[in-house]
JSON list of C-alpha atoms and ligand atoms in Angstrom, two decimals:
[
{"chain": "A", "resi": 28, "resn": "MET", "atom": "CA", "xyz": [-12.51, 13.76, -0.55]},
{"chain": "A", "resi": 29, "resn": "LEU", "atom": "CA", "xyz": [-9.98, 11.77, -2.82]},
{"chain": "A", "resi": 30, "resn": "ASN", "atom": "CA", "xyz": [-9.32, 8.59, -1.22]},
{"chain": "A", "resi": 31, "resn": "ILE", "atom": "CA", "xyz": [-6.20, 6.65, -3.70]},
{"chain": "A", "resi": 32, "resn": "VAL", "atom": "CA", "xyz": [-5.32, 3.70, -3.26]},
{"chain": "A", "resi": 33, "resn": "LEU", "atom": "CA", "xyz": [-1.69, 3.62, -4.10]},
{"chain": "A", "resi": 34, "resn": "PHE", "atom": "CA", "xyz": [-1.00, -0.18, -5.90]},
{"chain": "A", "resi": 35, "resn": "GLY", "atom": "CA", "xyz": [2.19, -2.63, -6.65]},
{"chain": "A", "resi": 36, "resn": "PRO", "atom": "CA", "xyz": [4.52, -5.06, -5.52]},
{"chain": "A", "resi": 37, "resn": "PRO", "atom": "CA", "xyz": [6.45, -4.24, -2.45]},
{"chain": "A", "resi": 38, "resn": "GLY", "atom": "CA", "xyz": [9.56, -1.59, -3.66]},
{"chain": "A", "resi": 39, "resn": "ALA", "atom": "CA", "xyz": [7.48, -0.09, -6.79]},
{"chain": "A", "resi": 40, "resn": "GLY", "atom": "CA", "xyz": [7.65, 3.12, -5.10]},
{"chain": "A", "resi": 41, "resn": "LYS", "atom": "CA", "xyz": [4.32, 3.58, -3.18]},
{"chain": "A", "resi": 42, "resn": "GLY", "atom": "CA", "xyz": [6.07, 4.80, 0.13]},
{"chain": "A", "resi": 43, "resn": "THR", "atom": "CA", "xyz": [8.12, 7.35, -1.90]},
{"chain": "A", "resi": 44, "resn": "GLN", "atom": "CA", "xyz": [5.54, 8.72, -4.34]},
{"chain": "A", "resi": 45, "resn": "ALA", "atom": "CA", "xyz": [2.93, 8.85, -1.42]},
{"chain": "A", "resi": 46, "resn": "SER", "atom": "CA", "xyz": [4.89, 11.30, 0.30]},
{"chain": "A", "resi": 47, "resn": "PHE", "atom": "CA", "xyz": [4.49, 13.30, -3.21]},
{"chain": "A", "resi": 48, "resn": "LEU", "atom": "CA", "xyz": [1.14, 13.20, -3.69]},
{"chain": "A", "resi": 49, "resn": "ILE", "atom": "CA", "xyz": [0.08, 14.13, 0.06]},
{"chain": "A", "resi": 50, "resn": "LYS", "atom": "CA", "xyz": [1.65, 17.32, -0.04]},
{"chain": "A", "resi": 51, "resn": "LYS", "atom": "CA", "xyz": [0.55, 17.90, -3.94]},
{"chain": "A", "resi": 52, "resn": "PHE", "atom": "CA", "xyz": [-3.22, 17.52, -2.96]},
{"chain": "A", "resi": 53, "resn": "ASN", "atom": "CA", "xyz": [-3.24, 17.90, 1.00]},
{"chain": "A", "resi": 54, "resn": "LEU", "atom": "CA", "xyz": [-4.09, 14.34, 1.97]},
{"chain": "A", "resi": 55, "resn": "ILE", "atom": "CA", "xyz": [-3.01, 11.75, 5.17]},
{"chain": "A", "resi": 56, "resn": "HIS", "atom": "CA", "xyz": [-1.15, 9.18, 3.39]},
{"chain": "A", "resi": 57, "resn": "LEU", "atom": "CA", "xyz": [-1.98, 6.11, 6.02]},
{"chain": "A", "resi": 58, "resn": "SER", "atom": "CA", "xyz": [1.32, 3.05, 5.28]},
{"chain": "A", "resi": 59, "resn": "THR", "atom": "CA", "xyz": [-0.46, -0.28, 7.01]},
{"chain": "A", "resi": 60, "resn": "GLY", "atom": "CA", "xyz": [3.54, -1.56, 6.62]},
{"chain": "A", "resi": 61, "resn": "ASP", "atom": "CA", "xyz": [4.53, 2.07, 8.58]},
{"chain": "A", "resi": 62, "resn": "LEU", "atom": "CA", "xyz": [1.98, 1.35, 10.91]},
{"chain": "A", "resi": 63, "resn": "LEU", "atom": "CA", "xyz": [3.17, -2.22, 11.51]},
{"chain": "A", "resi": 64, "resn": "ARG", "atom": "CA", "xyz": [6.87, -1.29, 11.87]},
{"chain": "A", "resi": 65, "resn": "SER", "atom": "CA", "xyz": [5.70, 1.96, 14.80]},
{"chain": "A", "resi": 66, "resn": "GLN", "atom": "CA", "xyz": [3.60, -0.69, 16.58]},
{"chain": "A", "resi": 67, "resn": "ILE", "atom": "CA", "xyz": [7.21, -3.46, 16.07]},
{"chain": "A", "resi": 68, "resn": "ALA", "atom": "CA", "xyz": [9.17, -1.17, 17.37]},
{"chain": "A", "resi": 69, "resn": "ALA", "atom": "CA", "xyz": [6.82, -0.62, 20.84]},
{"chain": "A", "resi": 70, "resn": "LYS", "atom": "CA", "xyz": [6.88, -3.57, 21.16]},
{"chain": "A", "resi": 71, "resn": "THR", "atom": "CA", "xyz": [2.96, -3.57, 21.75]},
{"chain": "A", "resi": 72, "resn": "PRO", "atom": "CA", "xyz": [1.35, -6.96, 21.93]},
{"chain": "A", "resi": 73, "resn": "LEU", "atom": "CA", "xyz": [-0.14, -6.61, 18.59]},
{"chain": "A", "resi": 74, "resn": "GLY", "atom": "CA", "xyz": [3.04, -5.12, 17.21]},
{"chain": "A", "resi": 75, "resn": "LEU", "atom": "CA", "xyz": [4.97, -8.43, 18.16]},
{"chain": "A", "resi": 76, "resn": "GLU", "atom": "CA", "xyz": [1.87, -10.53, 16.89]},
{"chain": "A", "resi": 77, "resn": "ALA", "atom": "CA", "xyz": [2.35, -8.89, 13.08]},
{"chain": "A", "resi": 78, "resn": "GLN", "atom": "CA", "xyz": [6.36, -8.73, 13.57]},
{"chain": "A", "resi": 79, "resn": "SER", "atom": "CA", "xyz": [6.11, -13.14, 13.67]},
{"chain": "A", "resi": 80, "resn": "TYR", "atom": "CA", "xyz": [4.17, -12.18, 10.75]},
{"chain": "A", "resi": 81, "resn": "ILE", "atom": "CA", "xyz": [5.88, -9.25, 8.52]},
{"chain": "A", "resi": 82, "resn": "ASP", "atom": "CA", "xyz": [9.89, -11.38, 8.92]},
{"chain": "A", "resi": 83, "resn": "LYS", "atom": "CA", "xyz": [9.29, -13.84, 7.07]},
{"chain": "A", "resi": 84, "resn": "GLY", "atom": "CA", "xyz": [7.93, -12.17, 4.40]},
{"chain": "A", "resi": 85, "resn": "PHE", "atom": "CA", "xyz": [4.20, -13.00, 4.92]},
{"chain": "A", "resi": 86, "resn": "LEU", "atom": "CA", "xyz": [1.24, -11.22, 5.10]},
{"chain": "A", "resi": 87, "resn": "ALA", "atom": "CA", "xyz": [-0.21, -9.75, 8.52]},
{"chain": "A", "resi": 88, "resn": "PRO", "atom": "CA", "xyz": [-3.36, -11.22, 9.51]},
{"chain": "A", "resi": 89, "resn": "ASP", "atom": "CA", "xyz": [-6.18, -9.03, 8.20]},
{"chain": "A", "resi": 90, "resn": "SER", "atom": "CA", "xyz": [-8.42, -8.22, 11.17]},
{"chain": "A", "resi": 91, "resn": "ILE", "atom": "CA", "xyz": [-5.29, -6.51, 12.30]},
{"chain": "A", "resi": 92, "resn": "VAL", "atom": "CA", "xyz": [-4.58, -3.75, 9.26]},
{"chain": "A", "resi": 93, "resn": "ILE", "atom": "CA", "xyz": [-8.44, -3.45, 9.13]},
{"chain": "A", "resi": 94, "resn": "GLY", "atom": "CA", "xyz": [-8.88, -2.51, 12.60]},
{"chain": "A", "resi": 95, "resn": "MET", "atom": "CA", "xyz": [-5.37, -0.45, 12.34]},
{"chain": "A", "resi": 96, "resn": "ILE", "atom": "CA", "xyz": [-7.23, 1.48, 9.49]},
{"chain": "A", "resi": 97, "resn": "LYS", "atom": "CA", "xyz": [-10.27, 1.80, 11.17]},
{"chain": "A", "resi": 98, "resn": "LEU", "atom": "CA", "xyz": [-8.03, 3.87, 13.77]},
{"chain": "A", "resi": 99, "resn": "LYS", "atom": "CA", "xyz": [-6.84, 6.35, 11.20]},
{"chain": "A", "resi": 100, "resn": "LEU", "atom": "CA", "xyz": [-9.89, 6.79, 9.53]},
{"chain": "A", "resi": 101, "resn": "LEU", "atom": "CA", "xyz": [-11.35, 7.86, 13.26]},
{"chain": "A", "resi": 102, "resn": "GLU", "atom": "CA", "xyz": [-8.98, 10.08, 13.91]},
{"chain": "A", "resi": 103, "resn": "ASN", "atom": "CA", "xyz": [-8.64, 11.58, 11.09]},
{"chain": "A", "resi": 104, "resn": "THR", "atom": "CA", "xyz": [-12.61, 12.36, 9.92]},
{"chain": "A", "resi": 105, "resn": "ASP", "atom": "CA", "xyz": [-11.92, 16.22, 8.87]},
{"chain": "A", "resi": 106, "resn": "ALA", "atom": "CA", "xyz": [-9.51, 15.08, 6.24]},
{"chain": "A", "resi": 107, "resn": "ASN", "atom": "CA", "xyz": [-9.07, 16.29, 3.06]},
{"chain": "A", "resi": 108, "resn": "GLY", "atom": "CA", "xyz": [-8.01, 12.84, 1.95]},
{"chain": "A", "resi": 109, "resn": "TYR", "atom": "CA", "xyz": [-6.01, 9.94, 1.61]},
{"chain": "A", "resi": 110, "resn": "VAL", "atom": "CA", "xyz": [-3.59, 7.77, 0.49]},
{"chain": "A", "resi": 111, "resn": "PHE", "atom": "CA", "xyz": [-3.83, 4.48, 1.20]},
{"chain": "A", "resi": 112, "resn": "ASP", "atom": "CA", "xyz": [0.09, 2.51, 0.70]},
{"chain": "A", "resi": 113, "resn": "GLY", "atom": "CA", "xyz": [0.27, -0.79, 0.81]},
{"chain": "A", "resi": 114, "resn": "PHE", "atom": "CA", "xyz": [-3.27, -1.80, 1.90]},
{"chain": "A", "resi": 115, "resn": "PRO", "atom": "CA", "xyz": [-5.41, -2.76, 0.41]},
{"chain": "A", "resi": 116, "resn": "ARG", "atom": "CA", "xyz": [-3.79, -5.84, 0.66]},
{"chain": "A", "resi": 117, "resn": "THR", "atom": "CA", "xyz": [-6.63, -8.97, 0.81]},
{"chain": "A", "resi": 118, "resn": "VAL", "atom": "CA", "xyz": [-10.17, -9.05, -0.70]},
{"chain": "A", "resi": 119, "resn": "GLU", "atom": "CA", "xyz": [-10.91, -9.39, 3.30]},
{"chain": "A", "resi": 120, "resn": "GLN", "atom": "CA", "xyz": [-9.33, -5.93, 2.58]},
{"chain": "A", "resi": 121, "resn": "ALA", "atom": "CA", "xyz": [-10.61, -3.95, -0.21]},
{"chain": "A", "resi": 122, "resn": "ARG", "atom": "CA", "xyz": [-14.07, -4.69, 1.08]},
{"chain": "A", "resi": 123, "resn": "ALA", "atom": "CA", "xyz": [-13.33, -3.21, 4.83]},
{"chain": "A", "resi": 124, "resn": "LEU", "atom": "CA", "xyz": [-11.91, -0.57, 3.56]},
{"chain": "A", "resi": 125, "resn": "ASP", "atom": "CA", "xyz": [-15.62, 0.04, 0.94]},
{"chain": "A", "resi": 126, "resn": "LEU", "atom": "CA", "xyz": [-16.96, -0.34, 4.76]},
{"chain": "A", "resi": 127, "resn": "LEU", "atom": "CA", "xyz": [-15.31, 2.22, 5.96]},
{"chain": "A", "resi": 128, "resn": "LEU", "atom": "CA", "xyz": [-15.32, 4.88, 4.10]},
{"chain": "A", "resi": 129, "resn": "ASP", "atom": "CA", "xyz": [-19.57, 4.28, 3.77]},
{"chain": "A", "resi": 130, "resn": "GLU", "atom": "CA", "xyz": [-19.76, 4.57, 6.41]},
{"chain": "A", "resi": 131, "resn": "ASN", "atom": "CA", "xyz": [-19.03, 8.28, 6.26]},
{"chain": "A", "resi": 132, "resn": "ASN", "atom": "CA", "xyz": [-20.26, 8.53, 3.37]},
{"chain": "A", "resi": 133, "resn": "THR", "atom": "CA", "xyz": [-17.71, 8.37, 0.78]},
{"chain": "A", "resi": 134, "resn": "HIS", "atom": "CA", "xyz": [-15.79, 6.13, -1.54]},
{"chain": "A", "resi": 135, "resn": "VAL", "atom": "CA", "xyz": [-12.27, 5.17, -3.16]},
{"chain": "A", "resi": 136, "resn": "SER", "atom": "CA", "xyz": [-11.87, 7.77, -5.99]},
{"chain": "A", "resi": 137, "resn": "GLY", "atom": "CA", "xyz": [-9.50, 5.97, -7.47]},
{"chain": "A", "resi": 138, "resn": "MET", "atom": "CA", "xyz": [-6.52, 2.13, -7.43]},
{"chain": "A", "resi": 139, "resn": "ILE", "atom": "CA", "xyz": [-3.22, 3.76, -9.27]},
{"chain": "A", "resi": 140, "resn": "CYS", "atom": "CA", "xyz": [-0.75, 0.82, -10.07]},
{"chain": "A", "resi": 141, "resn": "LEU", "atom": "CA", "xyz": [3.03, 1.46, -10.58]},
{"chain": "A", "resi": 142, "resn": "THR", "atom": "CA", "xyz": [3.92, -1.22, -12.32]},
{"chain": "A", "resi": 143, "resn": "VAL", "atom": "CA", "xyz": [7.72, -2.21, -12.02]},
{"chain": "A", "resi": 144, "resn": "GLU", "atom": "CA", "xyz": [10.01, -5.25, -13.64]},
{"chain": "A", "resi": 145, "resn": "LYS", "atom": "CA", "xyz": [10.04, -8.34, -11.18]},
{"chain": "A", "resi": 146, "resn": "GLU", "atom": "CA", "xyz": [14.54, -7.95, -10.83]},
{"chain": "A", "resi": 147, "resn": "GLU", "atom": "CA", "xyz": [14.28, -4.65, -11.04]},
{"chain": "A", "resi": 148, "resn": "LEU", "atom": "CA", "xyz": [11.66, -4.76, -7.62]},
{"chain": "A", "resi": 149, "resn": "ILE", "atom": "CA", "xyz": [14.37, -7.24, -6.10]},
{"chain": "A", "resi": 150, "resn": "ASN", "atom": "CA", "xyz": [17.47, -5.08, -6.85]},
{"chain": "A", "resi": 151, "resn": "ARG", "atom": "CA", "xyz": [15.20, -1.91, -5.33]},
{"chain": "A", "resi": 152, "resn": "LEU", "atom": "CA", "xyz": [14.44, -4.05, -2.24]},
{"chain": "A", "resi": 153, "resn": "LEU", "atom": "CA", "xyz": [17.80, -5.20, -1.60]},
{"chain": "A", "resi": 154, "resn": "SER", "atom": "CA", "xyz": [18.99, -1.62, -1.82]},
{"chain": "A", "resi": 155, "resn": "ARG", "atom": "CA", "xyz": [16.58, -0.12, 0.63]},
{"chain": "A", "resi": 156, "resn": "GLY", "atom": "CA", "xyz": [17.91, -3.09, 3.12]},
{"chain": "A", "resi": 157, "resn": "LYS", "atom": "CA", "xyz": [20.83, -1.85, 3.09]},
{"chain": "A", "resi": 158, "resn": "THR", "atom": "CA", "xyz": [20.13, 0.93, 4.41]},
{"chain": "A", "resi": 159, "resn": "SER", "atom": "CA", "xyz": [16.67, 0.64, 6.22]},
{"chain": "A", "resi": 160, "resn": "CYS", "atom": "CA", "xyz": [17.30, -2.55, 8.25]},
{"chain": "A", "resi": 161, "resn": "ARG", "atom": "CA", "xyz": [14.29, -3.82, 7.75]},
{"chain": "A", "resi": 162, "resn": "PRO", "atom": "CA", "xyz": [14.43, -7.97, 8.30]},
{"chain": "A", "resi": 163, "resn": "ASP", "atom": "CA", "xyz": [12.23, -8.34, 4.84]},
{"chain": "A", "resi": 164, "resn": "ASP", "atom": "CA", "xyz": [14.56, -6.44, 2.35]},
{"chain": "A", "resi": 165, "resn": "GLN", "atom": "CA", "xyz": [17.78, -8.03, 3.55]},
{"chain": "A", "resi": 166, "resn": "ASP", "atom": "CA", "xyz": [17.18, -11.53, 2.18]},
{"chain": "A", "resi": 167, "resn": "VAL", "atom": "CA", "xyz": [16.18, -12.92, -1.04]},
{"chain": "A", "resi": 168, "resn": "SER", "atom": "CA", "xyz": [14.42, -15.79, -0.45]},
{"chain": "A", "resi": 169, "resn": "ILE", "atom": "CA", "xyz": [11.66, -13.88, 1.85]},
{"chain": "A", "resi": 170, "resn": "ILE", "atom": "CA", "xyz": [11.41, -10.90, -1.12]},
{"chain": "A", "resi": 171, "resn": "GLU", "atom": "CA", "xyz": [10.73, -13.54, -3.56]},
{"chain": "A", "resi": 172, "resn": "ASN", "atom": "CA", "xyz": [8.17, -14.51, -1.07]},
{"chain": "A", "resi": 173, "resn": "ARG", "atom": "CA", "xyz": [6.97, -11.23, -0.81]},
{"chain": "A", "resi": 174, "resn": "ILE", "atom": "CA", "xyz": [5.96, -10.65, -4.21]},
{"chain": "A", "resi": 175, "resn": "LYS", "atom": "CA", "xyz": [4.81, -14.58, -4.39]},
{"chain": "A", "resi": 176, "resn": "ILE", "atom": "CA", "xyz": [2.09, -13.07, -1.51]},
{"chain": "A", "resi": 177, "resn": "TYR", "atom": "CA", "xyz": [1.52, -10.02, -3.82]},
{"chain": "A", "resi": 178, "resn": "HIS", "atom": "CA", "xyz": [0.95, -11.77, -6.89]},
{"chain": "A", "resi": 179, "resn": "ASP", "atom": "CA", "xyz": [-1.45, -14.79, -4.88]},
{"chain": "A", "resi": 180, "resn": "LYS", "atom": "CA", "xyz": [-3.41, -12.07, -2.90]},
{"chain": "A", "resi": 181, "resn": "THR", "atom": "CA", "xyz": [-3.35, -8.95, -3.68]},
{"chain": "A", "resi": 182, "resn": "GLU", "atom": "CA", "xyz": [-3.28, -8.71, -7.89]},
{"chain": "A", "resi": 183, "resn": "PRO", "atom": "CA", "xyz": [-6.97, -10.14, -7.40]},
{"chain": "A", "resi": 184, "resn": "LEU", "atom": "CA", "xyz": [-7.73, -6.71, -6.43]},
{"chain": "A", "resi": 185, "resn": "ARG", "atom": "CA", "xyz": [-6.90, -5.29, -9.39]},
{"chain": "A", "resi": 186, "resn": "GLU", "atom": "CA", "xyz": [-10.39, -7.07, -10.85]},
{"chain": "A", "resi": 187, "resn": "TYR", "atom": "CA", "xyz": [-12.24, -5.59, -8.25]},
{"chain": "A", "resi": 188, "resn": "TYR", "atom": "CA", "xyz": [-11.33, -2.37, -8.78]},
{"chain": "A", "resi": 189, "resn": "LYS", "atom": "CA", "xyz": [-11.33, -2.67, -12.44]},
{"chain": "A", "resi": 190, "resn": "ALA", "atom": "CA", "xyz": [-14.94, -4.47, -11.75]},
{"chain": "A", "resi": 191, "resn": "GLN", "atom": "CA", "xyz": [-16.01, -0.73, -10.49]},
{"chain": "A", "resi": 192, "resn": "ASN", "atom": "CA", "xyz": [-14.04, 1.24, -12.73]},
{"chain": "A", "resi": 193, "resn": "LYS", "atom": "CA", "xyz": [-11.44, 2.44, -10.98]},
{"chain": "A", "resi": 194, "resn": "TYR", "atom": "CA", "xyz": [-8.42, 0.88, -11.71]},
{"chain": "A", "resi": 195, "resn": "TYR", "atom": "CA", "xyz": [-6.01, 3.19, -13.32]},
{"chain": "A", "resi": 196, "resn": "LYS", "atom": "CA", "xyz": [-1.82, 1.87, -13.86]},
{"chain": "A", "resi": 197, "resn": "ILE", "atom": "CA", "xyz": [1.46, 4.11, -14.50]},
{"chain": "A", "resi": 198, "resn": "ASP", "atom": "CA", "xyz": [5.35, 3.16, -15.74]},
{"chain": "A", "resi": 199, "resn": "GLY", "atom": "CA", "xyz": [7.02, 3.21, -12.42]},
{"chain": "A", "resi": 200, "resn": "THR", "atom": "CA", "xyz": [10.16, 2.88, -13.62]},
{"chain": "A", "resi": 201, "resn": "GLY", "atom": "CA", "xyz": [11.80, 6.38, -14.17]},
{"chain": "A", "resi": 202, "resn": "SER", "atom": "CA", "xyz": [13.43, 9.16, -12.13]},
{"chain": "A", "resi": 203, "resn": "VAL", "atom": "CA", "xyz": [11.41, 10.10, -8.83]},
{"chain": "A", "resi": 204, "resn": "GLU", "atom": "CA", "xyz": [10.15, 13.02, -10.26]},
{"chain": "A", "resi": 205, "resn": "GLU", "atom": "CA", "xyz": [9.03, 11.33, -13.21]},
{"chain": "A", "resi": 206, "resn": "ILE", "atom": "CA", "xyz": [6.82, 8.82, -12.05]},
{"chain": "A", "resi": 207, "resn": "ALA", "atom": "CA", "xyz": [5.75, 11.71, -9.93]},
{"chain": "A", "resi": 208, "resn": "GLN", "atom": "CA", "xyz": [4.28, 13.32, -12.54]},
{"chain": "A", "resi": 209, "resn": "ARG", "atom": "CA", "xyz": [2.52, 10.79, -14.46]},
{"chain": "A", "resi": 210, "resn": "LEU", "atom": "CA", "xyz": [1.19, 10.31, -11.17]},
{"chain": "A", "resi": 211, "resn": "SER", "atom": "CA", "xyz": [-0.05, 13.14, -10.21]},
{"chain": "A", "resi": 212, "resn": "ASP", "atom": "CA", "xyz": [-1.69, 14.04, -13.99]},
{"chain": "A", "resi": 213, "resn": "LYS", "atom": "CA", "xyz": [-3.73, 11.06, -12.66]},
{"chain": "A", "resi": 214, "resn": "VAL", "atom": "CA", "xyz": [-4.21, 11.83, -9.87]},
{"chain": "A", "resi": 215, "resn": "SER", "atom": "CA", "xyz": [-5.56, 15.35, -11.46]},
{"chain": "A", "resi": 216, "resn": "MET", "atom": "CA", "xyz": [-8.64, 13.32, -13.72]},
{"chain": "A", "resi": 217, "resn": "LEU", "atom": "CA", "xyz": [-9.89, 11.98, -10.46]},
{"chain": "B", "resi": 11, "resn": "ADP", "atom": "P1", "xyz": [6.11, -3.45, 1.06]},
{"chain": "B", "resi": 11, "resn": "ADP", "atom": "O1", "xyz": [5.29, -2.86, 0.34]},
{"chain": "B", "resi": 11, "resn": "ADP", "atom": "O2", "xyz": [8.25, -3.05, 0.16]},
{"chain": "B", "resi": 11, "resn": "ADP", "atom": "O3", "xyz": [5.82, -4.58, 0.74]},
{"chain": "B", "resi": 11, "resn": "ADP", "atom": "P2", "xyz": [5.21, -2.24, 3.68]},
{"chain": "B", "resi": 11, "resn": "ADP", "atom": "O4", "xyz": [5.88, -1.38, 3.99]},
{"chain": "B", "resi": 11, "resn": "ADP", "atom": "O5", "xyz": [4.27, -1.81, 2.71]},
{"chain": "B", "resi": 11, "resn": "ADP", "atom": "O6", "xyz": [6.18, -2.78, 2.38]},
{"chain": "B", "resi": 11, "resn": "ADP", "atom": "O7", "xyz": [4.82, -3.73, 3.62]},
{"chain": "B", "resi": 11, "resn": "ADP", "atom": "C1", "xyz": [5.97, -4.62, 4.98]},
{"chain": "B", "resi": 11, "resn": "ADP", "atom": "C2", "xyz": [5.36, -5.97, 5.27]},
{"chain": "B", "resi": 11, "resn": "ADP", "atom": "O8", "xyz": [4.09, -5.46, 6.32]},
{"chain": "B", "resi": 11, "resn": "ADP", "atom": "C3", "xyz": [4.67, -6.70, 3.94]},
{"chain": "B", "resi": 11, "resn": "ADP", "atom": "O9", "xyz": [5.50, -7.07, 3.54]},
{"chain": "B", "resi": 11, "resn": "ADP", "atom": "C4", "xyz": [3.13, -7.48, 5.36]},
{"chain": "B", "resi": 11, "resn": "ADP", "atom": "O10", "xyz": [3.97, -8.48, 6.33]},
{"chain": "B", "resi": 11, "resn": "ADP", "atom": "C5", "xyz": [3.43, -6.14, 6.34]},
{"chain": "B", "resi": 11, "resn": "ADP", "atom": "N1", "xyz": [2.40, -5.48, 5.60]},
{"chain": "B", "resi": 11, "resn": "ADP", "atom": "C6", "xyz": [2.17, -4.40, 5.17]},
{"chain": "B", "resi": 11, "resn": "ADP", "atom": "N2", "xyz": [0.80, -3.34, 5.30]},
{"chain": "B", "resi": 11, "resn": "ADP", "atom": "C7", "xyz": [-0.10, -4.77, 5.12]},
{"chain": "B", "resi": 11, "resn": "ADP", "atom": "C8", "xyz": [-1.84, -5.34, 5.08]},
{"chain": "B", "resi": 11, "resn": "ADP", "atom": "N3", "xyz": [-2.52, -4.47, 3.91]},
{"chain": "B", "resi": 11, "resn": "ADP", "atom": "N4", "xyz": [-2.32, -6.92, 5.16]},
{"chain": "B", "resi": 11, "resn": "ADP", "atom": "C9", "xyz": [-0.71, -7.15, 5.49]},
{"chain": "B", "resi": 11, "resn": "ADP", "atom": "N5", "xyz": [0.70, -7.71, 6.02]},
{"chain": "B", "resi": 11, "resn": "ADP", "atom": "C10", "xyz": [0.72, -6.37, 5.78]}
]
């Protein structure tokens, strides 16, 4: 199986590039942000609980996102592999993912980080906010909070995957096609 963790700050382009990767390598896209937003839209108890965190730019509780991923893995046991987008975001989530994949006799093939400067991230998110209607993309202080949480809680995962020799990074600026090419070159090496 080919299991890719797409890593990078909010606005780095993980979702856009994940859509490309799943087609090219015949993988399943698992975005915890998308899964949470569909729970919010359906007004499920889980969605309502998660919404209070997401709208302010905080992370949803580990137990919620880990549970969602576990279900998706169970639903797709015959998959060729996965692109994890926006997950894991904490060391606890990364440990849980390793255990879940291990139970299926597989593992993370590589973690690929898309690097983009902070100013560019803020511009991209604000411009996405104009069309996406996502409340967390429309307010600079919420966006800054998300970037800060990325630095505090998510960046330590770089070391987590480096220690397993699974860390790669690519430049996340340029055209969507250029970035997709860089990404595809990396994935083909895994
Ligand atoms: P972005 O990468 O632009 O922040 P996402 O759709 O990945 O967009 O995430 C939106 C929000 O959903 C996050 O700010 C966070 O509140 C919540 N979220 C998504 N994935 C996770 C996760 N793995 N753990 C905790 N919260 C998450």
